[in-house]
Amino acid sequence: MVTVVEGVRNVVSDDIFITVGAPGTFTETVPTPFTDKEAMLLSLAGADGLHVHKTTWEDLRDIVKVAHRNGLVVDAYIAHPSDLHLFGIPAETPKEVALIAKEMQEIGVDMIGLTTGMSYEGVAAGEIALPVQERLKALVNSVTTPTLAEGGINIKNFKAFIGTGVNILVVGTAIDDMAREAVRFAVKRFLPDFENLKTPIILPLADSTAFSKNL
C-alpha cells in the first residue's frame, strides 16, 4: 500500500487529496492491527488521510488517535444495522444517525460519512430512497465537519445528491467499471477479435491479472 501511495503522489499535484483504505482500517474477519508504524509510513509516502470502516467505538477511537498522531485525517462512516455488509457504526433511525454523528465529531473524526445501502437496495434509476434521504438529512444537520455519502453512487444517481447538503460523494465501483470498459474499448481497437482469442493478454496495469480474467 505504501508503494501505491508513493506512486500516486509522485504523479499528482499537491492539491490532490489521497485517502487510504489500508489493512486494519476496516473491521476485518481476522483482526488486523493498524499501528503508528503503518500510519507514519503512509503519511511519509504522501497520504493525507485514512478511509475507515470500523464498526465499534473502541476501534474507531483507537484509529483516530493513531491517525492524528501521524498527521493523517480520518473519514469514518455510519451504517444501518440491516446492511448486507456493515461498513460503519450502526444506527437504525435518523435520530440515532444524528447522535452517532455528533459523537464521531466529539472523538475527532474529521469527515463523517453515511453508507447509503444503495449498493444492495433496489431504487429507481436516478433516485435516492426516502429512508436514505432522511438519514442523510439527519447527518448533515447534526455536525459541522464535512460529510460524505458512500455506496452504490453512479453516473445515473449522483445528481440526486445535489441539495442534500452532503459535501463529498465517495464513488468506487462505478469508476472501476468505467475504467474497465475504457480499457476494453482500447484493446478492441488493436485486437478487434480479442474476445475469441485463446492466448492470454497481458496488460501493463497494476492489476493486469485481475483484468485479464474479466476479458
JSON list of C-alpha atoms in Angstrom, two decimals:
[
{"chain": "A", "resi": 1, "resn": "MET", "atom": "CA", "xyz": [0.00, 0.00, 0.00]},
{"chain": "A", "resi": 2, "resn": "VAL", "atom": "CA", "xyz": [2.85, 2.40, 0.79]},
{"chain": "A", "resi": 3, "resn": "THR", "atom": "CA", "xyz": [4.33, 1.82, -2.67]},
{"chain": "A", "resi": 4, "resn": "VAL", "atom": "CA", "xyz": [0.97, 2.53, -4.30]},
{"chain": "A", "resi": 5, "resn": "VAL", "atom": "CA", "xyz": [0.56, 5.78, -2.36]},
{"chain": "A", "resi": 6, "resn": "GLU", "atom": "CA", "xyz": [4.08, 6.88, -3.29]},
{"chain": "A", "resi": 7, "resn": "GLY", "atom": "CA", "xyz": [3.39, 6.14, -6.94]},
{"chain": "A", "resi": 8, "resn": "VAL", "atom": "CA", "xyz": [0.16, 8.13, -6.97]},
{"chain": "A", "resi": 9, "resn": "ARG", "atom": "CA", "xyz": [1.65, 11.07, -5.06]},
{"chain": "A", "resi": 10, "resn": "ASN", "atom": "CA", "xyz": [4.57, 11.24, -7.48]},
{"chain": "A", "resi": 11, "resn": "VAL", "atom": "CA", "xyz": [2.27, 11.84, -10.45]},
{"chain": "A", "resi": 12, "resn": "VAL", "atom": "CA", "xyz": [-0.40, 14.12, -8.98]},
{"chain": "A", "resi": 13, "resn": "SER", "atom": "CA", "xyz": [-0.22, 17.67, -7.70]},
{"chain": "A", "resi": 14, "resn": "ASP", "atom": "CA", "xyz": [-0.16, 18.54, -4.01]},
{"chain": "A", "resi": 15, "resn": "ASP", "atom": "CA", "xyz": [-3.76, 19.73, -4.08]},
{"chain": "A", "resi": 16, "resn": "ILE", "atom": "CA", "xyz": [-4.95, 16.16, -4.78]},
{"chain": "A", "resi": 17, "resn": "PHE", "atom": "CA", "xyz": [-6.18, 14.60, -1.53]},
{"chain": "A", "resi": 18, "resn": "ILE", "atom": "CA", "xyz": [-5.19, 10.96, -1.04]},
{"chain": "A", "resi": 19, "resn": "THR", "atom": "CA", "xyz": [-7.18, 8.93, 1.46]},
{"chain": "A", "resi": 20, "resn": "VAL", "atom": "CA", "xyz": [-6.24, 5.30, 2.01]},
{"chain": "A", "resi": 21, "resn": "GLY", "atom": "CA", "xyz": [-8.23, 2.24, 2.97]},
{"chain": "A", "resi": 22, "resn": "ALA", "atom": "CA", "xyz": [-5.41, 0.14, 4.41]},
{"chain": "A", "resi": 23, "resn": "PRO", "atom": "CA", "xyz": [-5.29, -3.23, 6.16]},
{"chain": "A", "resi": 24, "resn": "GLY", "atom": "CA", "xyz": [-6.54, -2.54, 9.67]},
{"chain": "A", "resi": 25, "resn": "THR", "atom": "CA", "xyz": [-8.76, 0.43, 8.80]},
{"chain": "A", "resi": 26, "resn": "PHE", "atom": "CA", "xyz": [-11.78, -1.81, 8.18]},
{"chain": "A", "resi": 27, "resn": "THR", "atom": "CA", "xyz": [-13.42, -4.32, 10.50]},
{"chain": "A", "resi": 28, "resn": "GLU", "atom": "CA", "xyz": [-11.84, -7.50, 9.17]},
{"chain": "A", "resi": 29, "resn": "THR", "atom": "CA", "xyz": [-12.92, -11.09, 9.76]},
{"chain": "A", "resi": 30, "resn": "VAL", "atom": "CA", "xyz": [-9.42, -11.67, 11.09]},
{"chain": "A", "resi": 31, "resn": "PRO", "atom": "CA", "xyz": [-8.49, -8.60, 13.18]},
{"chain": "A", "resi": 32, "resn": "THR", "atom": "CA", "xyz": [-5.60, -6.68, 11.64]},
{"chain": "A", "resi": 33, "resn": "PRO", "atom": "CA", "xyz": [-3.75, -4.14, 13.79]},
{"chain": "A", "resi": 34, "resn": "PHE", "atom": "CA", "xyz": [-3.13, -0.66, 12.42]},
{"chain": "A", "resi": 35, "resn": "THR", "atom": "CA", "xyz": [-0.28, 0.90, 14.34]},
{"chain": "A", "resi": 36, "resn": "ASP", "atom": "CA", "xyz": [1.74, 4.09, 14.42]},
{"chain": "A", "resi": 37, "resn": "LYS", "atom": "CA", "xyz": [4.28, 2.39, 12.17]},
{"chain": "A", "resi": 38, "resn": "GLU", "atom": "CA", "xyz": [1.76, 1.83, 9.35]},
{"chain": "A", "resi": 39, "resn": "ALA", "atom": "CA", "xyz": [0.32, 5.32, 9.81]},
{"chain": "A", "resi": 40, "resn": "MET", "atom": "CA", "xyz": [3.73, 7.00, 9.69]},
{"chain": "A", "resi": 41, "resn": "LEU", "atom": "CA", "xyz": [4.78, 5.10, 6.58]},
{"chain": "A", "resi": 42, "resn": "LEU", "atom": "CA", "xyz": [1.58, 6.11, 4.77]},
{"chain": "A", "resi": 43, "resn": "SER", "atom": "CA", "xyz": [1.98, 9.71, 5.87]},
{"chain": "A", "resi": 44, "resn": "LEU", "atom": "CA", "xyz": [5.58, 9.87, 4.68]},
{"chain": "A", "resi": 45, "resn": "ALA", "atom": "CA", "xyz": [4.54, 8.28, 1.38]},
{"chain": "A", "resi": 46, "resn": "GLY", "atom": "CA", "xyz": [2.16, 11.16, 0.73]},
{"chain": "A", "resi": 47, "resn": "ALA", "atom": "CA", "xyz": [-1.20, 10.05, 2.09]},
{"chain": "A", "resi": 48, "resn": "ASP", "atom": "CA", "xyz": [-3.45, 12.73, 3.58]},
{"chain": "A", "resi": 49, "resn": "GLY", "atom": "CA", "xyz": [-5.99, 10.57, 5.37]},
{"chain": "A", "resi": 50, "resn": "LEU", "atom": "CA", "xyz": [-7.41, 7.18, 6.24]},
{"chain": "A", "resi": 51, "resn": "HIS", "atom": "CA", "xyz": [-10.62, 5.75, 4.79]},
{"chain": "A", "resi": 52, "resn": "VAL", "atom": "CA", "xyz": [-12.03, 3.99, 7.85]},
{"chain": "A", "resi": 53, "resn": "HIS", "atom": "CA", "xyz": [-14.88, 1.49, 8.09]},
{"chain": "A", "resi": 54, "resn": "LYS", "atom": "CA", "xyz": [-14.74, 0.48, 11.74]},
{"chain": "A", "resi": 55, "resn": "THR", "atom": "CA", "xyz": [-17.91, -0.87, 13.36]},
{"chain": "A", "resi": 56, "resn": "THR", "atom": "CA", "xyz": [-17.12, -0.38, 17.06]},
{"chain": "A", "resi": 57, "resn": "TRP", "atom": "CA", "xyz": [-16.43, 2.75, 19.08]},
{"chain": "A", "resi": 58, "resn": "GLU", "atom": "CA", "xyz": [-13.32, 1.24, 20.65]},
{"chain": "A", "resi": 59, "resn": "ASP", "atom": "CA", "xyz": [-11.72, 0.53, 17.29]},
{"chain": "A", "resi": 60, "resn": "LEU", "atom": "CA", "xyz": [-12.73, 3.90, 15.87]},
{"chain": "A", "resi": 61, "resn": "ARG", "atom": "CA", "xyz": [-11.33, 5.88, 18.80]},
{"chain": "A", "resi": 62, "resn": "ASP", "atom": "CA", "xyz": [-8.04, 3.99, 18.59]},
{"chain": "A", "resi": 63, "resn": "ILE", "atom": "CA", "xyz": [-7.57, 4.57, 14.87]},
{"chain": "A", "resi": 64, "resn": "VAL", "atom": "CA", "xyz": [-8.43, 8.28, 15.14]},
{"chain": "A", "resi": 65, "resn": "LYS", "atom": "CA", "xyz": [-5.71, 8.69, 17.75]},
{"chain": "A", "resi": 66, "resn": "VAL", "atom": "CA", "xyz": [-3.15, 6.79, 15.65]},
{"chain": "A", "resi": 67, "resn": "ALA", "atom": "CA", "xyz": [-4.02, 8.79, 12.54]},
{"chain": "A", "resi": 68, "resn": "HIS", "atom": "CA", "xyz": [-3.82, 12.18, 14.21]},
{"chain": "A", "resi": 69, "resn": "ARG", "atom": "CA", "xyz": [-0.50, 11.37, 15.88]},
{"chain": "A", "resi": 70, "resn": "ASN", "atom": "CA", "xyz": [0.92, 10.80, 12.42]},
{"chain": "A", "resi": 71, "resn": "GLY", "atom": "CA", "xyz": [-0.55, 13.74, 10.55]},
{"chain": "A", "resi": 72, "resn": "LEU", "atom": "CA", "xyz": [-3.46, 11.90, 8.91]},
{"chain": "A", "resi": 73, "resn": "VAL", "atom": "CA", "xyz": [-7.13, 12.83, 8.92]},
{"chain": "A", "resi": 74, "resn": "VAL", "atom": "CA", "xyz": [-9.92, 10.26, 9.20]},
{"chain": "A", "resi": 75, "resn": "ASP", "atom": "CA", "xyz": [-13.13, 9.74, 7.28]},
{"chain": "A", "resi": 76, "resn": "ALA", "atom": "CA", "xyz": [-15.40, 7.27, 9.08]},
{"chain": "A", "resi": 77, "resn": "TYR", "atom": "CA", "xyz": [-18.94, 6.05, 8.45]},
{"chain": "A", "resi": 78, "resn": "ILE", "atom": "CA", "xyz": [-22.37, 5.37, 9.90]},
{"chain": "A", "resi": 79, "resn": "ALA", "atom": "CA", "xyz": [-24.13, 2.25, 8.67]},
{"chain": "A", "resi": 80, "resn": "HIS", "atom": "CA", "xyz": [-27.57, 0.69, 9.00]},
{"chain": "A", "resi": 81, "resn": "PRO", "atom": "CA", "xyz": [-27.61, -2.48, 11.14]},
{"chain": "A", "resi": 82, "resn": "SER", "atom": "CA", "xyz": [-29.54, -4.32, 8.41]},
{"chain": "A", "resi": 83, "resn": "ASP", "atom": "CA", "xyz": [-26.95, -3.60, 5.68]},
{"chain": "A", "resi": 84, "resn": "LEU", "atom": "CA", "xyz": [-25.74, -6.74, 3.95]},
{"chain": "A", "resi": 85, "resn": "HIS", "atom": "CA", "xyz": [-22.18, -5.80, 4.95]},
{"chain": "A", "resi": 86, "resn": "LEU", "atom": "CA", "xyz": [-21.61, -3.49, 7.90]},
{"chain": "A", "resi": 87, "resn": "PHE", "atom": "CA", "xyz": [-19.20, -0.68, 6.97]},
{"chain": "A", "resi": 88, "resn": "GLY", "atom": "CA", "xyz": [-19.59, 1.68, 9.91]},
{"chain": "A", "resi": 89, "resn": "ILE", "atom": "CA", "xyz": [-21.00, 2.33, 13.37]},
{"chain": "A", "resi": 90, "resn": "PRO", "atom": "CA", "xyz": [-24.60, 1.03, 13.20]},
{"chain": "A", "resi": 91, "resn": "ALA", "atom": "CA", "xyz": [-27.54, 3.42, 13.54]},
{"chain": "A", "resi": 92, "resn": "GLU", "atom": "CA", "xyz": [-31.08, 2.29, 12.83]},
{"chain": "A", "resi": 93, "resn": "THR", "atom": "CA", "xyz": [-33.07, 5.54, 12.84]},
{"chain": "A", "resi": 94, "resn": "PRO", "atom": "CA", "xyz": [-32.32, 9.10, 11.65]},
{"chain": "A", "resi": 95, "resn": "LYS", "atom": "CA", "xyz": [-32.27, 10.15, 15.33]},
{"chain": "A", "resi": 96, "resn": "GLU", "atom": "CA", "xyz": [-29.57, 7.57, 16.03]},
{"chain": "A", "resi": 97, "resn": "VAL", "atom": "CA", "xyz": [-27.66, 8.75, 12.95]},
{"chain": "A", "resi": 98, "resn": "ALA", "atom": "CA", "xyz": [-27.59, 12.28, 14.38]},
{"chain": "A", "resi": 99, "resn": "LEU", "atom": "CA", "xyz": [-26.46, 11.10, 17.82]},
{"chain": "A", "resi": 100, "resn": "ILE", "atom": "CA", "xyz": [-23.68, 8.93, 16.42]},
{"chain": "A", "resi": 101, "resn": "ALA", "atom": "CA", "xyz": [-22.51, 11.67, 14.04]},
{"chain": "A", "resi": 102, "resn": "LYS", "atom": "CA", "xyz": [-22.21, 14.08, 16.98]},
{"chain": "A", "resi": 103, "resn": "GLU", "atom": "CA", "xyz": [-20.22, 11.51, 18.95]},
{"chain": "A", "resi": 104, "resn": "MET", "atom": "CA", "xyz": [-17.93, 10.94, 15.97]},
{"chain": "A", "resi": 105, "resn": "GLN", "atom": "CA", "xyz": [-17.27, 14.65, 15.79]},
{"chain": "A", "resi": 106, "resn": "GLU", "atom": "CA", "xyz": [-16.55, 14.69, 19.53]},
{"chain": "A", "resi": 107, "resn": "ILE", "atom": "CA", "xyz": [-13.89, 11.99, 19.28]},
{"chain": "A", "resi": 108, "resn": "GLY", "atom": "CA", "xyz": [-12.15, 13.77, 16.42]},
{"chain": "A", "resi": 109, "resn": "VAL", "atom": "CA", "xyz": [-13.37, 12.15, 13.20]},
{"chain": "A", "resi": 110, "resn": "ASP", "atom": "CA", "xyz": [-12.50, 14.70, 10.52]},
{"chain": "A", "resi": 111, "resn": "MET", "atom": "CA", "xyz": [-15.09, 13.71, 7.89]},
{"chain": "A", "resi": 112, "resn": "ILE", "atom": "CA", "xyz": [-18.26, 11.82, 8.73]},
{"chain": "A", "resi": 113, "resn": "GLY", "atom": "CA", "xyz": [-20.00, 9.66, 6.17]},
{"chain": "A", "resi": 114, "resn": "LEU", "atom": "CA", "xyz": [-23.12, 7.61, 5.70]},
{"chain": "A", "resi": 115, "resn": "THR", "atom": "CA", "xyz": [-23.14, 4.28, 3.90]},
{"chain": "A", "resi": 116, "resn": "THR", "atom": "CA", "xyz": [-26.32, 4.62, 1.89]},
{"chain": "A", "resi": 117, "resn": "GLY", "atom": "CA", "xyz": [-27.03, 0.93, 1.42]},
{"chain": "A", "resi": 118, "resn": "MET", "atom": "CA", "xyz": [-27.76, 1.72, -2.22]},
{"chain": "A", "resi": 119, "resn": "SER", "atom": "CA", "xyz": [-25.34, -0.97, -3.34]},
{"chain": "A", "resi": 120, "resn": "TYR", "atom": "CA", "xyz": [-27.83, -3.56, -2.16]},
{"chain": "A", "resi": 121, "resn": "GLU", "atom": "CA", "xyz": [-31.18, -1.75, -2.08]},
{"chain": "A", "resi": 122, "resn": "GLY", "atom": "CA", "xyz": [-33.30, -1.56, -5.23]},
{"chain": "A", "resi": 123, "resn": "VAL", "atom": "CA", "xyz": [-34.13, 2.05, -6.08]},
{"chain": "A", "resi": 124, "resn": "ALA", "atom": "CA", "xyz": [-35.28, 3.68, -9.31]},
{"chain": "A", "resi": 125, "resn": "ALA", "atom": "CA", "xyz": [-32.53, 4.96, -11.55]},
{"chain": "A", "resi": 126, "resn": "GLY", "atom": "CA", "xyz": [-31.52, 8.49, -10.63]},
{"chain": "A", "resi": 127, "resn": "GLU", "atom": "CA", "xyz": [-33.27, 8.48, -7.26]},
{"chain": "A", "resi": 128, "resn": "ILE", "atom": "CA", "xyz": [-32.41, 8.16, -3.58]},
{"chain": "A", "resi": 129, "resn": "ALA", "atom": "CA", "xyz": [-34.71, 6.05, -1.43]},
{"chain": "A", "resi": 130, "resn": "LEU", "atom": "CA", "xyz": [-36.70, 8.10, 1.09]},
{"chain": "A", "resi": 131, "resn": "PRO", "atom": "CA", "xyz": [-35.17, 6.37, 4.16]},
{"chain": "A", "resi": 132, "resn": "VAL", "atom": "CA", "xyz": [-31.71, 7.23, 2.83]},
{"chain": "A", "resi": 133, "resn": "GLN", "atom": "CA", "xyz": [-32.75, 10.85, 2.29]},
{"chain": "A", "resi": 134, "resn": "GLU", "atom": "CA", "xyz": [-33.93, 11.07, 5.89]},
{"chain": "A", "resi": 135, "resn": "ARG", "atom": "CA", "xyz": [-30.69, 9.59, 7.19]},
{"chain": "A", "resi": 136, "resn": "LEU", "atom": "CA", "xyz": [-28.60, 11.98, 5.08]},
{"chain": "A", "resi": 137, "resn": "LYS", "atom": "CA", "xyz": [-30.60, 14.94, 6.40]},
{"chain": "A", "resi": 138, "resn": "ALA", "atom": "CA", "xyz": [-30.02, 13.79, 9.98]},
{"chain": "A", "resi": 139, "resn": "LEU", "atom": "CA", "xyz": [-26.29, 13.55, 9.31]},
{"chain": "A", "resi": 140, "resn": "VAL", "atom": "CA", "xyz": [-25.72, 16.92, 7.66]},
{"chain": "A", "resi": 141, "resn": "ASN", "atom": "CA", "xyz": [-27.89, 18.78, 10.18]},
{"chain": "A", "resi": 142, "resn": "SER", "atom": "CA", "xyz": [-26.11, 17.38, 13.23]},
{"chain": "A", "resi": 143, "resn": "VAL", "atom": "CA", "xyz": [-22.42, 18.14, 12.63]},
{"chain": "A", "resi": 144, "resn": "THR", "atom": "CA", "xyz": [-20.14, 20.90, 11.38]},
{"chain": "A", "resi": 145, "resn": "THR", "atom": "CA", "xyz": [-17.47, 18.59, 9.95]},
{"chain": "A", "resi": 146, "resn": "PRO", "atom": "CA", "xyz": [-17.50, 17.76, 6.21]},
{"chain": "A", "resi": 147, "resn": "THR", "atom": "CA", "xyz": [-19.96, 14.97, 5.39]},
{"chain": "A", "resi": 148, "resn": "LEU", "atom": "CA", "xyz": [-19.84, 12.14, 2.87]},
{"chain": "A", "resi": 149, "resn": "ALA", "atom": "CA", "xyz": [-22.13, 9.61, 1.23]},
{"chain": "A", "resi": 150, "resn": "GLU", "atom": "CA", "xyz": [-20.89, 6.23, 0.01]},
{"chain": "A", "resi": 151, "resn": "GLY", "atom": "CA", "xyz": [-22.47, 3.16, -1.53]},
{"chain": "A", "resi": 152, "resn": "GLY", "atom": "CA", "xyz": [-23.98, 2.49, -4.93]},
{"chain": "A", "resi": 153, "resn": "ILE", "atom": "CA", "xyz": [-23.36, 6.02, -6.24]},
{"chain": "A", "resi": 154, "resn": "ASN", "atom": "CA", "xyz": [-23.03, 6.04, -10.00]},
{"chain": "A", "resi": 155, "resn": "ILE", "atom": "CA", "xyz": [-23.46, 8.14, -13.14]},
{"chain": "A", "resi": 156, "resn": "LYS", "atom": "CA", "xyz": [-27.24, 7.62, -13.05]},
{"chain": "A", "resi": 157, "resn": "ASN", "atom": "CA", "xyz": [-27.95, 8.73, -9.50]},
{"chain": "A", "resi": 158, "resn": "PHE", "atom": "CA", "xyz": [-25.18, 11.08, -8.35]},
{"chain": "A", "resi": 159, "resn": "LYS", "atom": "CA", "xyz": [-27.13, 14.20, -9.29]},
{"chain": "A", "resi": 160, "resn": "ALA", "atom": "CA", "xyz": [-29.85, 13.17, -6.84]},
{"chain": "A", "resi": 161, "resn": "PHE", "atom": "CA", "xyz": [-27.46, 14.12, -4.04]},
{"chain": "A", "resi": 162, "resn": "ILE", "atom": "CA", "xyz": [-27.48, 17.77, -5.12]},
{"chain": "A", "resi": 163, "resn": "GLY", "atom": "CA", "xyz": [-29.36, 19.68, -2.46]},
{"chain": "A", "resi": 164, "resn": "THR", "atom": "CA", "xyz": [-28.91, 17.06, 0.25]},
{"chain": "A", "resi": 165, "resn": "GLY", "atom": "CA", "xyz": [-26.16, 19.09, 1.91]},
{"chain": "A", "resi": 166, "resn": "VAL", "atom": "CA", "xyz": [-23.62, 16.28, 1.67]},
{"chain": "A", "resi": 167, "resn": "ASN", "atom": "CA", "xyz": [-20.17, 17.69, 0.91]},
{"chain": "A", "resi": 168, "resn": "ILE", "atom": "CA", "xyz": [-18.45, 14.68, -0.69]},
{"chain": "A", "resi": 169, "resn": "LEU", "atom": "CA", "xyz": [-19.58, 11.69, -2.72]},
{"chain": "A", "resi": 170, "resn": "VAL", "atom": "CA", "xyz": [-17.42, 8.58, -2.47]},
{"chain": "A", "resi": 171, "resn": "VAL", "atom": "CA", "xyz": [-17.54, 6.77, -5.82]},
{"chain": "A", "resi": 172, "resn": "GLY", "atom": "CA", "xyz": [-15.71, 3.46, -6.16]},
{"chain": "A", "resi": 173, "resn": "THR", "atom": "CA", "xyz": [-17.26, 0.63, -8.14]},
{"chain": "A", "resi": 174, "resn": "ALA", "atom": "CA", "xyz": [-18.79, 2.93, -10.76]},
{"chain": "A", "resi": 175, "resn": "ILE", "atom": "CA", "xyz": [-15.37, 4.38, -11.64]},
{"chain": "A", "resi": 176, "resn": "ASP", "atom": "CA", "xyz": [-13.82, 0.89, -11.65]},
{"chain": "A", "resi": 177, "resn": "ASP", "atom": "CA", "xyz": [-16.50, -0.20, -14.13]},
{"chain": "A", "resi": 178, "resn": "MET", "atom": "CA", "xyz": [-15.93, 2.84, -16.35]},
{"chain": "A", "resi": 179, "resn": "ALA", "atom": "CA", "xyz": [-12.16, 2.29, -16.34]},
{"chain": "A", "resi": 180, "resn": "ARG", "atom": "CA", "xyz": [-12.62, -1.40, -17.19]},
{"chain": "A", "resi": 181, "resn": "GLU", "atom": "CA", "xyz": [-14.83, -0.55, -20.15]},
{"chain": "A", "resi": 182, "resn": "ALA", "atom": "CA", "xyz": [-12.41, 2.13, -21.33]},
{"chain": "A", "resi": 183, "resn": "VAL", "atom": "CA", "xyz": [-9.53, -0.37, -21.34]},
{"chain": "A", "resi": 184, "resn": "ARG", "atom": "CA", "xyz": [-11.70, -2.98, -23.06]},
{"chain": "A", "resi": 185, "resn": "PHE", "atom": "CA", "xyz": [-12.60, -0.45, -25.76]},
{"chain": "A", "resi": 186, "resn": "ALA", "atom": "CA", "xyz": [-8.94, 0.49, -26.28]},
{"chain": "A", "resi": 187, "resn": "VAL", "atom": "CA", "xyz": [-7.79, -3.13, -26.55]},
{"chain": "A", "resi": 188, "resn": "LYS", "atom": "CA", "xyz": [-10.54, -3.96, -29.04]},
{"chain": "A", "resi": 189, "resn": "ARG", "atom": "CA", "xyz": [-9.29, -1.19, -31.33]},
{"chain": "A", "resi": 190, "resn": "PHE", "atom": "CA", "xyz": [-5.96, -3.02, -31.56]},
{"chain": "A", "resi": 191, "resn": "LEU", "atom": "CA", "xyz": [-7.42, -6.53, -31.48]},
{"chain": "A", "resi": 192, "resn": "PRO", "atom": "CA", "xyz": [-10.97, -6.44, -32.86]},
{"chain": "A", "resi": 193, "resn": "ASP", "atom": "CA", "xyz": [-11.44, -10.18, -32.34]},
{"chain": "A", "resi": 194, "resn": "PHE", "atom": "CA", "xyz": [-9.78, -10.38, -28.93]},
{"chain": "A", "resi": 195, "resn": "GLU", "atom": "CA", "xyz": [-12.94, -11.79, -27.26]},
{"chain": "A", "resi": 196, "resn": "ASN", "atom": "CA", "xyz": [-12.31, -15.05, -29.17]},
{"chain": "A", "resi": 197, "resn": "LEU", "atom": "CA", "xyz": [-8.55, -15.25, -28.63]},
{"chain": "A", "resi": 198, "resn": "LYS", "atom": "CA", "xyz": [-7.24, -18.36, -26.90]},
{"chain": "A", "resi": 199, "resn": "THR", "atom": "CA", "xyz": [-3.95, -16.77, -25.84]},
{"chain": "A", "resi": 200, "resn": "PRO", "atom": "CA", "xyz": [-3.99, -14.73, -22.59]},
{"chain": "A", "resi": 201, "resn": "ILE", "atom": "CA", "xyz": [-3.50, -11.00, -22.98]},
{"chain": "A", "resi": 202, "resn": "ILE", "atom": "CA", "xyz": [-1.03, -9.35, -20.61]},
{"chain": "A", "resi": 203, "resn": "LEU", "atom": "CA", "xyz": [-1.68, -5.66, -20.00]},
{"chain": "A", "resi": 204, "resn": "PRO", "atom": "CA", "xyz": [0.66, -3.18, -18.28]},
{"chain": "A", "resi": 205, "resn": "LEU", "atom": "CA", "xyz": [-1.74, -2.45, -15.44]},
{"chain": "A", "resi": 206, "resn": "ALA", "atom": "CA", "xyz": [-1.20, -2.54, -11.69]},
{"chain": "A", "resi": 207, "resn": "ASP", "atom": "CA", "xyz": [-3.66, -5.45, -11.56]},
{"chain": "A", "resi": 208, "resn": "SER", "atom": "CA", "xyz": [-3.34, -6.89, -15.06]},
{"chain": "A", "resi": 209, "resn": "THR", "atom": "CA", "xyz": [-4.06, -10.44, -13.92]},
{"chain": "A", "resi": 210, "resn": "ALA", "atom": "CA", "xyz": [-7.40, -9.42, -12.44]},
{"chain": "A", "resi": 211, "resn": "PHE", "atom": "CA", "xyz": [-8.28, -7.55, -15.61]},
{"chain": "A", "resi": 212, "resn": "SER", "atom": "CA", "xyz": [-7.35, -10.41, -17.91]},
{"chain": "A", "resi": 213, "resn": "LYS", "atom": "CA", "xyz": [-9.79, -12.65, -16.07]},
{"chain": "A", "resi": 214, "resn": "ASN", "atom": "CA", "xyz": [-12.57, -10.24, -16.95]},
{"chain": "A", "resi": 215, "resn": "LEU", "atom": "CA", "xyz": [-11.83, -10.11, -20.68]}
]
